[in-house]
Amino acid sequence: MIIDVQDLTKRYGGLLAVDKVNFAVEQGEIFGFLGPNGAGKTTCLEMMEGLRKPDGGQVLLKGISVWPNPGKVKNLIGVQLQSTSFYEELTVKEILVLFASLYNRRLSEGQLESLLSMAGLEEKRNAYTNTLSGGQKQRLAIITALVNEPEIIFLDEPTTGLDPQARRRSWEIIRELQGKGKTIILTTHYMEEAENLCARVAIIDQGKIVAIDQPQKLIEQLGKKAKISFASSRPLESVFLAQLGAEAGQVSSAEGQVLFASDPAQTIGVLLEKAKQEGIVIHNLHVSSPSLDDVFLGLTGKELRD
Amino acid sequence: MTFWTLLLANTRLQLRNRGSLFWHFAFPLVFMTLFGLIFGRGAGMLNIGLVTNDSVPAQHFQAAFNEIEGVKLIQGEENTLLEDLQDGQIHVLVVFAAAAAGQPVDVELFYDQNEMLATGTARSVVRGVLDGITRAVLEVPELFRLKETAISTEELTFMSFLLPGVIGMSIMFSALFGTAYPLVTEREKGILRRVKLTPVKTAVFLGAKAVGMTVIAFMQAAIIILTGISLFDVQILGSLFAAALVVLLGALMMVSLGLLLAGVAKRVESVDSIANAIAMPMMFLAGTFFEIDGAPDWLQSVALILPLTHLNSALREVLIRGQELAAVLPALLTMVAWALVFILAAAYLFKWESPKIQGNNRKVL
Ligand SMILES: Nc1ncnc2c1ncn2[C@@H]1O[C@H](COP(=O)(O)OP(=O)(O)OP(=O)(O)O)[C@@H](O)[C@H]1O
Ligand SMILES: [Mg+2]
C-alpha cells in the first residue's frame, strides 16, 4: 500500500468539499477519481500533494505523512496540476531543464531524450511552449512531472479538452509509466478513460466516495441486464413502467428514458404494445450493454459532464 | 546549480520579451537622447541675471561663468533684472549682497517657479559655481569642505545633472516592473503553485530573480554612462567602482520594493497602476530631472525620505561630483534600511497562489 488516505476532509467556509474520504492504492496501480464538476477531485488530490491543508484526516505516501510537513514527500511525487501553464518565452527543453534544477537535478542528455520521446515531443524540443498544441502542452505537463523520477504520479484531468486521438496518445504515456512500476492517481470526467486505464476507480460526488472498485465490477453491480433507451412523445407514467418487467434507470437528458431489463426482447414488446394502446409514439429505441456512465448516473443521479 | 539555472531562465525571460527589452534598455536611451536634444548643449542659452557688489566672490562668480558654454550673464540693477525675470528674459537672478570682510556673503537667488526645468538647471549651475568658488576662495570661515574635492564648472551642464537621474529612474522602473510583473503573472498562471511543489527554497527562487534584475541594472547604468560620455560630453569624475556599489544597493532596494509590490498586487493589471502610482511621483520628487527646492517645505521633506532620492543623489555625488563613498554613506545606509523594510514587508505579504487560481481554475480563467 503506497498511498493510504484516511478520513480526509476539507471545508471551504460552509461547503464540505471533501468529506471523510478513505482509500488506499497499491504500488504500480493506476487509480482513477471519477466525478462531476465540483465533486472535490482536485481538492482531494491537492491535499495529498501537500498543496492544500486538510481540515481533518491524514495522507500517508509510502508511510510518510504528508501533513504537517509536505516537504518530506516532494521528492517522492510528481504532479500535473489541473491548469497547465508554462513560461511562454521558454522552450520545451528549457522548461524540463529548469524544473529538474528545481529538484537540484541535472538532466542528462539521455534522460531528456527519453522524456521527449515518451511525450512525442522530440521535434518540439526547441519550440516555445506557446506554440504547442493543447495535447502537446498536456503531455509536456506530464513529463515535467517526471523530471524528479517520482514513484507516485498525480495527474489532474490529463486529457480534458483533448480530441480522442490526443487522448489515446496520453493514455499510452500513462500505461508506459505504469510499466515502469510507477503508481498513478488520476482524475477524469471520461468513462472510457477510467474503463480503459484504471485498475480501480473511486466515484466521488459532493465530496464523498460513493463507490470504489474495478470498473468492470462496478458495471456488474447493475446485474447482467440490458440497457434500453428510447424517447417518447409523452412521458410514461410509473404504473405503465411497472408493467414492463424492467426497472427504470435514471433519466438522463441526452438519452430520454432508460430501462434496465433482464429480458430485453420481452420488455420491448410490451413497451411498444402499451404505447400503441395509449397513443404514445416511441422513437430512437436502442438496446445496449450498460457502461460505467450508467453506474455513475445510477449512483449520483448526475451526468459526468455538464 | 538550481540558482544558476533559475538565473539563466529569468534572464532569458527578460531578454526574450520585447516589451521588457524596450523598457530596460531602449527607454532610458530614448529619454537621454530626447532630453539631450531639447536641453543639452547649444539648445537654448541659460540666461542668468547678476547683481554684484564688486566683492571678491562676485568677481569669481563672474569669471567662472565666462568659462561656461551656454550660459549668458546679464548684469544690471536689481529692479530691472527682476522685471526681466518676470518677463521670462532671464532664468534666474543672482544678487550678491555687500558683506563685511570675513563674513559669508549673502547670495540671493530669484527664479520663476513655473519654469521648473530651465530654472532648475540654471539653479544647479549657479549652486555649483558658488560651491566651486567657496572652495577656490576659502576665505569664508564656516566652510569646512575639503580643498581637494574636484569640481569643475563644466560638469554641471544639464546633461551631467540628468545622467545619474536617468540611471536611478531606469533602475527604479525596471526593477519594479521587471520583478513584480513576472511574479504576479506566474502566480496568476499557477506556475508559482507548480514551483511550490518542488523542493526549491523560496529564498533561492526569489534571489535568482533579484540577482537577474541587478545584472540588468548594471547593464542599464553602463549603457547610459556610455551614451552620456559619447554623445553628450558628460564627464564622469568619480570612481566606477564606487558607482557600481551605489547601483548595486539601489537595484537591491528597488527589487525589494518590486517584491513587495508583487505581494500587494492581486492581479497583473493592478501591477501597472500600483507601480506607476509609486514610481511616477517618486521620479519627479527625487530630483531626477531638476532639484525640487522650489517646492513647498513639506513636499521637500517627503522627497527627502523617498528611496529614489537617495539613489539619485548618491549616484550624482559619486559619478558627477567625484565624491568618495564615505561622503554618501548616509544615502547608502538609507538605501539599505529601505531595502530591509521592503524585504520584510514582502516576506510577510508574499503568496504563492492567487485565490482565483485554486480549484476550478480552468473555468474561472
Ligand atoms: N479555494 C476554494 N475556495 C472555496 N471553494 C472552493 C475552492 N476550491 C474549490 N472550491 C469548491 O470546492 C468544491 C470542490 O472543488 P474541486 O475543485 O475539488 O472539484 P473538482 O472535482 O476538481 O471539479 P472539476 O471536475 O470541475 O475540476 C467545488 O464546489 C468548488 O467550488
Ligand atoms: Mg478539478
XYZ file of C-alpha atoms and ligand atoms in Angstrom:
703
model
C 0.000 0.000 0.000
C 1.852 3.018 -1.237
C -0.961 5.514 -0.726
C -3.159 5.485 2.345
C -5.809 8.166 2.788
C -7.794 8.268 5.996
C -10.823 10.423 6.767
C -9.509 13.220 4.583
C -11.688 16.292 4.996
C -11.694 19.835 3.598
C -14.086 22.674 4.247
C -14.407 25.946 2.337
C -16.486 28.089 4.646
C -19.828 26.310 4.845
C -19.046 23.962 1.961
C -17.825 20.484 2.784
C -15.709 19.986 -0.355
C -14.136 16.694 0.735
C -15.981 14.668 3.341
C -14.106 11.925 5.229
C -12.582 10.255 2.220
C -10.864 6.884 2.760
C -8.994 4.774 0.248
C -5.711 3.030 -0.394
C -3.707 2.449 -3.536
C -1.273 -0.378 -4.238
C 2.137 0.166 -5.717
C 2.037 0.107 -9.528
C -1.698 0.691 -9.709
C -3.490 3.237 -11.864
C -6.203 4.618 -9.651
C -8.919 6.887 -11.033
C -11.096 9.569 -9.474
C -14.316 9.929 -11.370
C -16.753 12.676 -10.595
C -18.723 15.617 -11.953
C -17.538 19.226 -11.804
C -17.101 20.418 -8.267
C -17.155 16.906 -6.791
C -13.945 17.547 -4.868
C -11.432 15.620 -7.008
C -8.886 18.429 -7.307
C -9.213 19.374 -3.660
C -8.617 15.786 -2.645
C -5.568 15.374 -4.891
C -4.026 18.661 -3.842
C -4.332 17.763 -0.181
C -2.445 14.559 -0.983
C 0.233 16.542 -2.841
C 0.731 18.926 0.065
C -0.692 21.977 -1.713
C -3.872 22.413 0.323
C -4.059 21.855 4.002
C -6.733 19.370 5.063
C -9.142 20.202 7.867
C -9.061 16.606 9.036
C -7.731 13.152 8.365
C -4.361 12.154 7.045
C -2.486 11.130 3.958
C 0.368 8.609 4.032
C 2.578 8.290 0.985
C 4.949 5.342 1.316
C 4.319 5.514 5.012
C 5.275 9.190 5.255
C 2.618 11.571 6.489
C 2.175 14.467 4.044
C 0.926 16.776 6.756
C 2.007 18.815 8.640
C 5.278 18.805 6.702
C 4.683 18.348 2.947
C 8.365 18.994 2.230
C 9.105 15.373 3.095
C 7.239 13.931 0.130
C 8.305 16.435 -2.523
C 10.940 14.126 -3.964
C 8.587 11.178 -3.891
C 5.800 12.641 -6.002
C 5.356 14.124 -9.460
C 2.377 16.366 -10.126
C 0.482 17.616 -13.118
C -1.925 20.267 -11.902
C -5.344 20.753 -13.395
C -4.388 24.020 -15.016
C -1.271 23.698 -17.066
C 0.657 26.849 -17.808
C 4.281 27.347 -18.642
C 6.684 30.189 -19.135
C 5.812 31.178 -22.678
C 9.252 32.526 -23.504
C 10.990 29.262 -22.680
C 11.362 26.236 -24.926
C 10.296 22.691 -24.132
C 13.837 21.674 -23.346
C 14.451 24.751 -21.178
C 11.293 24.021 -19.166
C 12.413 20.474 -18.453
C 15.937 21.562 -17.509
C 14.541 24.318 -15.282
C 12.158 22.042 -13.418
C 14.820 19.402 -12.977
C 17.067 22.056 -11.458
C 14.304 22.979 -9.011
C 14.805 19.429 -7.696
C 18.526 20.090 -7.757
C 18.978 17.608 -10.568
C 20.784 17.895 -13.837
C 19.021 16.124 -16.709
C 21.395 14.001 -18.712
C 21.046 14.094 -22.490
C 19.708 10.544 -22.302
C 17.065 11.390 -19.690
C 15.975 14.406 -21.695
C 15.768 12.283 -24.829
C 13.662 9.597 -23.197
C 11.260 12.129 -21.660
C 10.816 13.872 -25.001
C 10.261 10.648 -26.890
C 7.788 9.416 -24.294
C 5.716 12.532 -24.980
C 6.381 12.543 -28.710
C 7.942 15.972 -28.404
C 11.388 15.217 -29.868
C 10.841 17.641 -32.701
C 9.478 20.293 -30.402
C 12.431 20.405 -28.059
C 13.387 23.912 -29.168
C 9.846 25.179 -29.670
C 8.496 27.867 -27.357
C 5.743 26.445 -25.196
C 3.145 28.869 -26.514
C 3.473 27.273 -29.940
C 2.440 23.819 -28.681
C -0.980 22.299 -29.330
C -3.314 21.512 -26.425
C -2.337 17.843 -26.447
C 1.373 18.639 -26.632
C 1.048 21.023 -23.690
C -0.714 18.377 -21.624
C 1.973 15.836 -22.466
C 4.678 18.351 -21.606
C 2.943 18.829 -18.250
C 3.046 15.084 -17.698
C 6.739 14.700 -18.477
C 7.537 17.806 -16.423
C 6.064 15.851 -13.522
C 8.637 13.128 -14.166
C 11.887 15.108 -14.013
C 12.497 14.053 -10.407
C 11.831 10.369 -11.164
C 8.914 10.210 -8.719
C 7.376 6.979 -7.512
C 3.883 8.382 -7.240
C 2.412 10.485 -10.039
C -0.663 12.682 -9.687
C -2.431 13.651 -12.901
C -5.382 16.022 -12.540
C -7.512 15.701 -15.673
C -4.642 14.850 -18.001
C -6.871 14.556 -21.063
C -9.702 17.030 -20.546
C -10.371 19.080 -23.647
C -8.345 16.815 -25.927
C -9.648 15.100 -29.046
C -9.908 11.285 -28.907
C -6.646 10.764 -30.746
C -4.650 13.043 -28.460
C -6.344 11.396 -25.511
C -5.181 7.960 -26.639
C -1.669 9.326 -27.001
C -1.747 10.399 -23.343
C -3.096 7.021 -22.308
C -0.063 5.411 -23.911
C 2.222 7.556 -21.777
C 0.312 6.679 -18.634
C 0.488 2.957 -19.426
C 4.192 3.274 -20.159
C 4.675 4.848 -16.728
C 2.753 2.042 -15.116
C 5.004 -0.373 -16.973
C 7.923 1.250 -15.206
C 6.397 0.476 -11.856
C 5.052 3.950 -11.083
C 1.896 4.393 -9.089
C -0.527 6.751 -10.794
C -3.553 8.521 -9.459
C -5.590 10.492 -11.946
C -8.886 12.306 -12.173
C -11.133 12.258 -15.172
C -14.580 13.078 -16.449
C -14.326 10.410 -19.102
C -15.768 6.972 -18.514
C -13.818 5.309 -21.282
C -10.675 6.719 -19.757
C -11.460 5.148 -16.424
C -12.582 1.890 -18.011
C -9.517 1.752 -20.225
C -6.793 2.854 -17.877
C -7.682 2.358 -14.269
C -7.339 -0.758 -12.234
C -9.792 0.741 -9.816
C -11.911 3.856 -9.747
C -13.467 5.847 -6.953
C -16.690 7.571 -7.863
C -16.837 10.813 -5.977
C -19.797 13.095 -5.627
C -20.239 16.105 -3.362
C -17.036 15.333 -1.550
C -17.913 11.713 -0.773
C -16.750 8.476 -2.323
C -19.986 6.750 -3.323
C -18.378 3.646 -4.841
C -14.904 2.294 -5.217
C -13.975 -0.809 -7.230
C -12.674 -2.155 -10.528
C -14.612 -0.597 -13.417
C -15.918 -3.988 -14.559
C -17.159 -4.855 -11.060
C -18.969 -1.556 -10.803
C -20.742 -2.248 -14.078
C -21.663 -5.731 -12.950
C -23.410 -4.258 -9.945
C -26.158 -3.375 -12.377
C -26.612 -7.107 -12.908
C -26.471 -8.814 -16.231
C -29.088 -6.554 -17.641
C -29.505 -4.864 -20.953
C -29.973 -1.160 -21.209
C -32.956 0.012 -23.245
C -33.120 3.653 -24.093
C -35.769 5.498 -26.063
C -37.689 8.728 -26.368
C -41.464 9.037 -26.096
C -43.916 11.662 -27.325
C -45.393 11.856 -23.822
C -43.760 10.994 -20.511
C -44.612 7.464 -19.449
C -46.429 7.079 -16.174
C -44.855 4.976 -13.489
C -47.808 2.497 -13.463
C -47.134 1.970 -17.096
C -43.436 1.407 -16.454
C -44.196 -1.087 -13.727
C -45.922 -3.364 -16.195
C -42.860 -3.629 -18.399
C -40.955 -6.132 -16.287
C -37.960 -3.856 -16.103
C -36.583 -1.345 -13.695
C -36.429 2.257 -14.708
C -32.978 3.759 -14.758
C -32.178 7.343 -14.002
C -33.414 9.602 -16.740
C -30.576 11.321 -18.491
C -31.266 14.272 -20.706
C -29.345 13.031 -23.717
C -30.979 9.642 -23.847
C -34.575 10.275 -22.902
C -35.909 7.289 -20.977
C -33.745 4.452 -19.773
C -34.792 0.973 -18.663
C -32.674 -1.897 -17.427
C -34.194 -5.244 -18.389
C -33.063 -8.828 -17.913
C -35.218 -9.922 -20.858
C -34.983 -7.010 -23.279
C -36.995 -8.633 -26.111
C -39.970 -9.208 -23.851
C -39.759 -5.725 -22.321
C -39.585 -4.009 -25.702
C -42.564 -5.978 -26.981
C -44.695 -4.965 -24.005
C -43.459 -1.398 -24.220
C -44.415 -0.959 -27.882
C -47.812 -2.616 -27.422
C -48.754 -0.494 -24.395
C -47.554 2.621 -26.096
C -49.754 1.913 -29.100
C -52.799 1.445 -26.825
C -52.146 4.735 -25.106
C -51.386 6.570 -28.358
C -47.781 7.305 -27.398
C -45.109 7.345 -30.094
C -41.793 5.665 -29.220
C -38.684 6.556 -31.191
C -34.904 6.295 -31.036
C -35.118 2.883 -29.447
C -31.725 1.413 -28.537
C -30.564 -1.700 -26.789
C -27.026 -1.774 -25.395
C -24.997 -3.162 -22.546
C -24.616 -0.826 -19.562
C -21.422 1.208 -19.110
C -19.696 2.958 -16.272
C -21.689 6.013 -17.289
C -24.842 4.197 -16.234
C -23.297 3.155 -12.956
C -22.390 6.730 -12.342
C -25.818 8.025 -13.224
C -27.399 5.406 -11.037
C -25.198 6.238 -8.088
C -25.219 10.020 -8.235
C -28.241 10.922 -10.291
C -25.895 13.126 -12.285
C -24.151 13.051 -15.564
C -20.413 13.314 -15.506
C -20.080 16.431 -17.564
C -22.364 19.429 -17.523
C 23.200 24.844 -9.590
C 19.484 25.420 -9.013
C 20.315 29.093 -8.597
C 22.238 29.374 -11.860
C 19.619 27.580 -13.897
C 16.977 29.867 -12.426
C 19.096 32.925 -13.104
C 19.611 31.826 -16.684
C 15.907 31.156 -17.151
C 14.961 34.535 -15.684
C 17.439 36.343 -17.872
C 16.071 34.534 -20.917
C 12.549 35.506 -19.928
C 13.528 39.174 -19.671
C 15.604 39.279 -22.829
C 13.108 37.365 -24.955
C 10.294 39.684 -24.096
C 10.223 42.664 -26.451
C 8.296 44.774 -24.003
C 10.760 44.358 -21.179
C 13.720 44.768 -23.547
C 12.332 48.115 -24.604
C 11.681 49.323 -21.066
C 15.020 48.160 -19.751
C 17.293 49.473 -22.462
C 15.638 51.487 -25.217
C 13.528 53.665 -22.983
C 16.402 55.179 -20.936
C 18.324 55.833 -24.120
C 15.382 57.495 -25.824
C 14.971 59.530 -22.698
C 18.593 60.633 -22.581
C 18.653 61.482 -26.249
C 15.438 63.462 -26.211
C 16.423 65.444 -23.164
C 19.854 65.958 -24.646
C 18.417 67.304 -27.859
C 15.968 69.578 -26.089
C 18.038 70.844 -23.180
C 21.556 69.764 -23.960
C 24.409 71.732 -25.459
C 23.609 74.684 -27.635
C 19.923 74.220 -27.334
C 18.750 77.433 -25.666
C 21.131 79.612 -23.697
C 20.668 79.843 -19.989
C 20.300 83.491 -19.113
C 21.440 84.378 -15.642
C 20.917 87.832 -14.211
C 23.619 89.123 -11.877
C 23.720 91.979 -9.417
C 27.201 92.362 -7.967
C 28.895 94.453 -5.394
C 32.400 94.003 -6.729
C 33.233 91.733 -3.839
C 35.803 89.016 -4.421
C 33.275 86.164 -4.520
C 31.169 88.079 -7.020
C 34.162 88.569 -9.258
C 34.966 84.873 -9.072
C 31.395 84.159 -9.923
C 31.580 86.327 -12.991
C 34.857 84.797 -14.050
C 33.572 81.279 -13.550
C 30.551 81.968 -15.676
C 32.503 83.391 -18.525
C 34.075 79.970 -18.873
C 30.814 78.065 -19.098
C 29.380 77.461 -22.512
C 25.681 78.030 -22.989
C 25.303 80.477 -20.155
C 24.913 84.200 -20.613
C 25.444 86.555 -17.708
C 23.402 89.718 -17.775
C 24.451 92.358 -15.293
C 22.344 95.228 -14.152
C 20.195 96.769 -11.472
C 18.193 94.520 -9.228
C 14.830 96.060 -10.113
C 15.196 95.899 -13.863
C 16.549 92.386 -13.731
C 13.628 91.300 -11.558
C 11.300 92.563 -14.245
C 13.297 90.646 -16.837
C 12.867 87.545 -14.743
C 9.124 88.067 -14.656
C 9.088 88.533 -18.425
C 10.981 85.292 -18.831
C 14.014 87.019 -20.312
C 16.337 85.524 -17.723
C 16.004 82.216 -15.946
C 17.467 83.060 -12.568
C 18.673 86.186 -10.877
C 21.648 86.094 -8.555
C 22.073 89.006 -6.168
C 25.277 89.386 -4.168
C 24.775 91.495 -1.080
C 27.517 93.687 0.281
C 29.404 91.920 3.046
C 31.973 92.722 5.638
C 35.320 91.012 5.234
C 35.490 87.588 6.850
C 31.733 87.214 6.855
C 29.846 84.904 4.473
C 28.341 86.758 1.589
C 24.563 86.686 1.335
C 23.621 85.479 -2.088
C 20.003 85.696 -3.028
C 18.569 83.642 -5.815
C 15.333 84.536 -7.632
C 13.677 82.242 -10.059
C 10.412 81.502 -11.756
C 8.582 78.640 -10.064
C 6.642 77.839 -13.202
C 9.780 77.204 -15.181
C 10.912 74.195 -13.246
C 13.177 72.685 -15.833
C 15.119 75.704 -17.093
C 15.388 77.345 -13.711
C 16.207 74.021 -12.127
C 19.166 73.683 -14.435
C 20.176 77.302 -14.005
C 19.922 76.973 -10.254
C 22.036 73.872 -10.082
C 24.585 75.596 -12.283
C 24.638 78.637 -10.019
C 24.848 76.486 -6.953
C 27.683 74.510 -8.408
C 29.582 77.607 -9.314
C 29.120 79.030 -5.842
C 30.343 75.771 -4.391
C 33.353 75.940 -6.624
C 34.092 79.469 -5.604
C 33.881 78.846 -1.906
C 36.353 76.100 -2.429
C 38.594 78.306 -4.527
C 38.465 81.295 -2.245
C 38.144 79.573 1.088
C 38.104 82.857 2.879
C 34.807 82.077 4.464
C 35.487 80.624 7.895
C 32.465 78.368 8.255
C 33.282 76.306 5.205
C 34.900 73.051 6.096
C 34.830 71.201 2.854
C 37.970 69.562 1.615
C 40.090 71.595 -0.688
C 40.924 68.681 -2.973
C 37.379 67.899 -3.976
C 37.461 68.019 -7.718
C 34.720 70.225 -9.039
C 34.903 71.688 -12.427
C 32.264 74.030 -13.723
C 31.827 72.149 -16.977
C 30.444 69.076 -15.268
C 27.369 70.953 -14.265
C 25.759 71.031 -17.642
C 22.219 69.868 -17.659
C 23.190 66.512 -19.116
C 25.656 65.922 -16.316
C 22.948 66.656 -13.844
C 20.493 64.469 -15.733
C 22.622 61.366 -16.293
C 22.634 59.984 -12.741
C 18.923 60.763 -12.533
C 18.224 58.733 -15.654
C 20.207 55.820 -14.225
C 18.268 55.983 -10.954
C 14.965 56.304 -12.753
C 15.704 53.406 -15.103
C 16.743 51.140 -12.271
C 13.571 52.036 -10.427
C 11.198 51.360 -13.325
C 12.967 48.222 -14.486
C 13.319 46.708 -11.040
C 9.723 47.496 -10.065
C 8.104 46.198 -13.231
C 10.748 43.585 -14.000
C 10.282 41.989 -10.579
C 6.591 42.384 -9.890
C 5.174 41.779 -13.349
C 6.648 38.308 -13.958
C 5.954 37.210 -10.395
C 2.291 38.189 -10.430
C 1.901 36.654 -13.887
C 3.490 33.430 -12.672
C 1.170 33.436 -9.709
C -1.912 34.002 -11.869
C -0.927 31.289 -14.310
C -0.369 28.851 -11.467
C 3.341 28.500 -12.232
C 4.219 29.512 -8.679
C 1.980 26.766 -7.282
C 3.762 24.307 -9.506
C 7.114 25.617 -8.287
C 5.922 25.305 -4.709
C 5.574 21.556 -5.243
C 9.316 21.324 -5.844
C 11.849 21.433 -3.007
C 13.362 24.751 -4.173
C 13.862 27.250 -1.342
C 11.856 30.448 -1.575
C 14.996 32.477 -0.975
C 16.770 30.772 -3.871
C 13.819 31.181 -6.207
C 13.321 34.879 -5.429
C 17.049 35.502 -5.012
C 17.648 34.409 -8.605
C 15.101 36.952 -9.716
C 16.714 39.695 -7.628
C 20.179 38.943 -8.948
C 18.877 38.816 -12.513
C 17.350 42.277 -12.152
C 20.539 43.589 -10.573
C 22.514 42.412 -13.587
C 20.081 44.290 -15.791
C 20.534 47.388 -13.614
C 24.286 47.234 -14.221
C 23.756 46.899 -17.942
C 21.445 49.906 -17.855
C 23.930 52.027 -15.939
C 26.726 51.083 -18.329
C 24.688 51.891 -21.414
C 23.516 55.224 -20.035
C 27.006 56.252 -18.935
C 28.497 55.321 -22.295
C 25.822 57.258 -24.123
C 26.350 60.244 -21.846
C 30.074 60.254 -22.451
C 29.994 59.671 -26.176
C 27.020 61.779 -27.194
C 26.729 64.473 -24.568
C 30.256 65.094 -23.313
C 29.289 64.165 -19.785
C 32.387 63.845 -17.647
C 32.493 61.026 -15.154
C 34.657 62.208 -12.289
C 34.060 59.566 -9.689
C 35.288 56.011 -9.448
C 33.256 53.488 -11.368
C 33.758 51.034 -8.558
C 32.045 53.391 -6.127
C 29.267 53.967 -8.646
C 28.857 50.211 -9.053
C 28.301 49.827 -5.340
C 25.650 52.538 -5.415
C 23.975 50.839 -8.392
C 24.075 47.504 -6.555
C 22.430 48.900 -3.429
C 19.932 50.870 -5.470
C 18.995 47.853 -7.556
C 18.558 45.628 -4.499
C 16.416 48.289 -2.851
C 14.178 48.668 -5.909
C 13.943 44.896 -6.449
C 12.810 44.557 -2.833
C 10.168 47.173 -3.492
C 9.206 45.134 -6.566
C 8.846 42.008 -4.411
C 6.673 43.927 -2.005
C 4.596 45.161 -4.927
C 4.167 41.560 -6.106
C 2.747 40.750 -2.686
C 0.385 43.721 -2.693
C -0.904 43.384 -6.258
C -3.561 40.715 -6.511
C -3.741 40.712 -10.287
C -1.426 41.528 -13.168
C -3.497 44.537 -14.119
C -3.006 46.112 -10.711
C 0.783 45.871 -11.008
C 0.698 48.602 -13.656
C -1.387 51.014 -11.682
C 0.328 50.458 -8.340
C 3.828 50.597 -9.820
C 3.040 53.770 -11.708
C 1.411 55.343 -8.684
C 4.623 54.721 -6.766
C 7.181 55.425 -9.451
C 5.809 58.469 -11.249
C 5.620 60.878 -8.306
C 8.868 59.498 -6.956
C 10.569 60.121 -10.285
C 9.721 63.833 -10.140
C 10.178 64.320 -6.420
C 13.510 62.560 -6.240
C 15.369 65.165 -8.266
C 15.667 63.066 -11.368
C 15.407 65.973 -13.804
C 15.799 69.014 -11.602
C 16.228 69.932 -7.972
C 12.914 70.400 -6.261
C 13.943 73.043 -3.764
C 11.308 75.298 -5.276
C 8.626 73.030 -3.885
C 6.830 73.669 -0.574
C 8.775 72.597 2.513
C 6.505 69.700 3.373
C 6.911 68.285 -0.109
C 10.648 68.610 0.165
C 10.565 66.714 3.434
C 8.596 63.972 1.725
C 11.122 63.932 -1.104
C 13.940 63.612 1.397
C 12.771 60.230 2.614
C 11.977 58.702 -0.783
C 14.175 55.759 -1.791
C 14.909 57.138 -5.253
C 16.072 60.459 -3.805
C 18.934 58.706 -2.103
C 19.809 56.603 -5.112
C 19.832 59.657 -7.371
C 21.815 61.845 -5.026
C 24.376 59.170 -4.207
C 24.855 58.472 -7.909
C 25.172 62.169 -8.662
C 27.661 62.800 -5.899
C 29.795 59.833 -6.829
C 29.620 59.902 -10.606
C 29.477 63.575 -11.429
C 30.795 65.373 -8.388
C 33.507 62.798 -7.834
C 32.793 62.222 -4.170
C 34.117 59.297 -2.176
C 31.758 56.599 -0.966
C 32.243 57.874 2.579
C 30.655 61.162 1.607
C 27.443 59.418 0.547
C 27.344 56.986 3.452
C 24.071 58.385 4.834
C 22.380 57.846 1.480
C 23.804 54.325 1.225
C 22.639 53.456 4.725
C 19.205 54.843 3.994
C 19.017 52.618 0.919
C 19.975 49.575 2.961
C 17.328 50.490 5.511
C 14.671 50.842 2.825
C 15.710 47.519 1.300
C 15.299 45.808 4.671
C 11.903 47.355 5.248
C 10.733 46.297 1.780
C 12.105 42.764 2.130
C 10.454 42.215 5.493
C 7.111 43.533 4.293
C 7.429 41.474 1.111
C 8.188 38.317 3.075
C 5.084 38.964 5.141
C 2.820 39.606 2.145
C 4.202 37.213 -0.439
C 1.830 34.493 -1.622
C 2.426 31.502 -3.858
C -1.086 31.347 -5.116
C -3.834 33.752 -6.000
C -7.228 32.899 -4.547
C -8.516 32.827 -8.090
C -6.232 30.034 -9.184
C -7.403 27.493 -6.658
C -9.981 24.953 -7.561
C -11.668 25.009 -10.905
C -9.232 27.394 -12.423
C -9.906 26.437 -15.973
C -13.410 27.735 -15.799
C -12.544 30.897 -13.894
C -9.713 31.977 -16.143
N -10.226 27.774 -2.937
C -11.526 27.475 -2.842
N -12.313 28.269 -2.100
C -13.626 27.981 -1.971
N -14.230 26.947 -2.555
C -13.503 26.118 -3.314
C -12.112 26.359 -3.502
N -11.621 25.399 -4.306
C -12.669 24.598 -4.608
N -13.793 25.024 -4.028
C -15.108 24.376 -4.103
O -14.986 23.062 -3.623
C -15.721 22.150 -4.415
C -14.799 21.077 -4.966
O -13.908 21.670 -5.899
P -12.846 20.831 -6.704
O -12.051 21.776 -7.499
O -12.104 19.963 -5.775
O -13.757 19.954 -7.653
P -13.350 19.015 -8.870
O -13.974 17.718 -8.585
O -11.897 19.045 -9.087
O -14.097 19.724 -10.063
P -13.696 19.805 -11.621
O -14.036 18.498 -12.214
O -14.577 20.875 -12.124
O -12.256 20.130 -11.668
C -16.392 22.991 -5.503
O -17.705 23.262 -5.089
C -15.582 24.247 -5.534
O -16.373 25.319 -5.921
Mg -10.696 19.613 -10.578
